[in-house]
Short mmCIF file of C-alpha atoms in Angstrom, two decimals:
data_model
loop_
_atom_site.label_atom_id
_atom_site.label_comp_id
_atom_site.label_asym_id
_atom_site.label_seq_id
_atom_site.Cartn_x
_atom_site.Cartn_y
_atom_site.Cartn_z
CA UNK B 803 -61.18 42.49 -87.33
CA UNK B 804 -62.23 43.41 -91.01
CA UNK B 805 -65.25 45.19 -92.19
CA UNK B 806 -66.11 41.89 -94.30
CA UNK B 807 -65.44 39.88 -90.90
CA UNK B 808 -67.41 41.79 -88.38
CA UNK B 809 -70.81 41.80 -90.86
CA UNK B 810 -70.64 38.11 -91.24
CA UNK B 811 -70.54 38.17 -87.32
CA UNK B 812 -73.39 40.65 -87.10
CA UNK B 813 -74.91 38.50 -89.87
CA UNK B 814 -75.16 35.20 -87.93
CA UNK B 815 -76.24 37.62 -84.80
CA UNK B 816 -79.10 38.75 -86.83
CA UNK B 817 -80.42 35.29 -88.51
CA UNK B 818 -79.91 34.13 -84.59
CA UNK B 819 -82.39 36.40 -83.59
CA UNK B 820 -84.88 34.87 -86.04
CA UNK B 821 -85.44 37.60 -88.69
CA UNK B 822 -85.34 36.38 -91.92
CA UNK B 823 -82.77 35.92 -94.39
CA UNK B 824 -84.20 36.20 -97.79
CA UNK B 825 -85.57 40.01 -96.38
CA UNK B 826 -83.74 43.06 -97.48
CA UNK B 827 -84.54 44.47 -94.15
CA UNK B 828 -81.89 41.51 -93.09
CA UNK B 829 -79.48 42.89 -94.84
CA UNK B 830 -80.39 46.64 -93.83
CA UNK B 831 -80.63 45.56 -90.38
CA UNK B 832 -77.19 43.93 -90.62
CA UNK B 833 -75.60 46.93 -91.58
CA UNK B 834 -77.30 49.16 -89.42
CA UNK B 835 -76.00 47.05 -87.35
CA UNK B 836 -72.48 47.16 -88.09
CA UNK B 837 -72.81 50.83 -88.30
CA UNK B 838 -73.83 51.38 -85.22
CA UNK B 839 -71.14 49.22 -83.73
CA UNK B 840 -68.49 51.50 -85.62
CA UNK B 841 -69.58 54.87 -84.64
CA UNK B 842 -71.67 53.98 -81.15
CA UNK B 843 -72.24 57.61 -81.20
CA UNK B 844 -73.80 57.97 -84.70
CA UNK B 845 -78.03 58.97 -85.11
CA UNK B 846 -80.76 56.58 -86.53
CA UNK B 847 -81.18 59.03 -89.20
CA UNK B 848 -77.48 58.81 -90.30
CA UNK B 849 -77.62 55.32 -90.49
CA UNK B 850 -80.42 55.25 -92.61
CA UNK B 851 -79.21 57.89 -94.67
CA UNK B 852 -75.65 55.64 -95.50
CA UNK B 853 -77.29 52.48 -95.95
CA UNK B 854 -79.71 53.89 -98.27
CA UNK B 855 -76.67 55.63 -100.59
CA UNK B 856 -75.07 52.31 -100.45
CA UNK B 857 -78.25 50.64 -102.16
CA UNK B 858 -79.48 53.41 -104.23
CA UNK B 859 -82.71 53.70 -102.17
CA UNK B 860 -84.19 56.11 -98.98
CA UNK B 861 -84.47 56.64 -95.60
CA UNK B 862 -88.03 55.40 -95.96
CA UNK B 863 -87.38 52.51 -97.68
CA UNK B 864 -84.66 51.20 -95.40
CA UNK B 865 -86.79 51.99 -92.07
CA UNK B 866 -89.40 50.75 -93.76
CA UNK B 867 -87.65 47.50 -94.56
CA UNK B 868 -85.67 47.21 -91.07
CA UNK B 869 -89.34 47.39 -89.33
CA UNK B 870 -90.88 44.69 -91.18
CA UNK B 871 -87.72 42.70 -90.82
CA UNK B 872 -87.90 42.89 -87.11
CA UNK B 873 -92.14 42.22 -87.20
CA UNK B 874 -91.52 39.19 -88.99
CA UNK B 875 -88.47 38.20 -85.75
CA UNK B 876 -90.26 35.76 -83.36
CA UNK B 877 -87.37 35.67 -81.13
CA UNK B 878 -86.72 39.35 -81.12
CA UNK B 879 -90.77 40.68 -80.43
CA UNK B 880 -90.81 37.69 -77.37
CA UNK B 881 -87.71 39.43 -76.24
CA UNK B 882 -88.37 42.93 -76.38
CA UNK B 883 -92.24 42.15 -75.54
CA UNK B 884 -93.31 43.56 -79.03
CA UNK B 885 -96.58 43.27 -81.03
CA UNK B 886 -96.03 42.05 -84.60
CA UNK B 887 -96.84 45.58 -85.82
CA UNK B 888 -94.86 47.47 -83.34
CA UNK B 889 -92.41 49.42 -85.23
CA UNK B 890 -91.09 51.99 -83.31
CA UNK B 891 -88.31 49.92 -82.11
CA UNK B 892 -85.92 50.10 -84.52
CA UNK B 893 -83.45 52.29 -82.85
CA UNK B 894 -83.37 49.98 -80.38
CA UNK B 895 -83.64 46.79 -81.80
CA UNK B 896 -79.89 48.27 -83.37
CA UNK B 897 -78.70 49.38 -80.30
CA UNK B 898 -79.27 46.10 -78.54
CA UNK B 899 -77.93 44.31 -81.41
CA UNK B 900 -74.71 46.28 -81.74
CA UNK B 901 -73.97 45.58 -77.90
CA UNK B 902 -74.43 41.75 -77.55
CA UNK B 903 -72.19 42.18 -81.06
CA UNK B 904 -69.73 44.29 -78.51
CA UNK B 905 -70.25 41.98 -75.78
CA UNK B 906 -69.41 38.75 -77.88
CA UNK B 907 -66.03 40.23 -78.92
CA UNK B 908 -64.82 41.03 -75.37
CA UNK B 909 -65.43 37.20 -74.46
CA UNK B 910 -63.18 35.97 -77.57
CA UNK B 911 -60.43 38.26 -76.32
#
């Protein structure tokens, strides 16, 4: 599977899960994402640190963004039981994210 491939899979994951679109913490979230699903072993803190080279920006920015990405997900605070300004559940929001991804490509095989 291509790089190009796998985020428009991890993109239709994450618009599944009800975080919005039109958010830049979409597309951070997306790539985190994909990150993590490349390097399963790789920190938050690295992940934050590539995305935000690849948009000119910072770490703070992109957690930032990811966070209020997933406060704004209905579907993903009923899921993880999370209050709308529960943040702290980024790391995880990825991981979980990154395995259905993993999950999803051993049933098309």
């Amino acid at each position: 599977m291509t790089k190009q491939t796998i985020l428009t899979h991890v993109e239709k994951l994450v618009a599944d899960s009800s975080v919005p679109p039109h958010l830049i913490g979409f597309t951070f979230l997306s790539e985190a994402v994909v990150l993590k699903k490349e390097r399963s072993i790789i920190k938050l803190k690295e992940i934050y640190n590539t995305i935000a080279q690849k948009y000119n920006s910072n770490q703070c920015a992109v957690t930032r963004s990811i966070s209020y990405a997933i406060s704004q997900a209905e579907y993903l605070r009923k899921y993880l039981s999370l209050s709308k300004y529960e943040t702290t559940f980024n790391g995880k929001i990825i991981s979980a994210l990154a395995l259905k991804l993993n999950s999803e490509d051993r049933d098309r095989e």
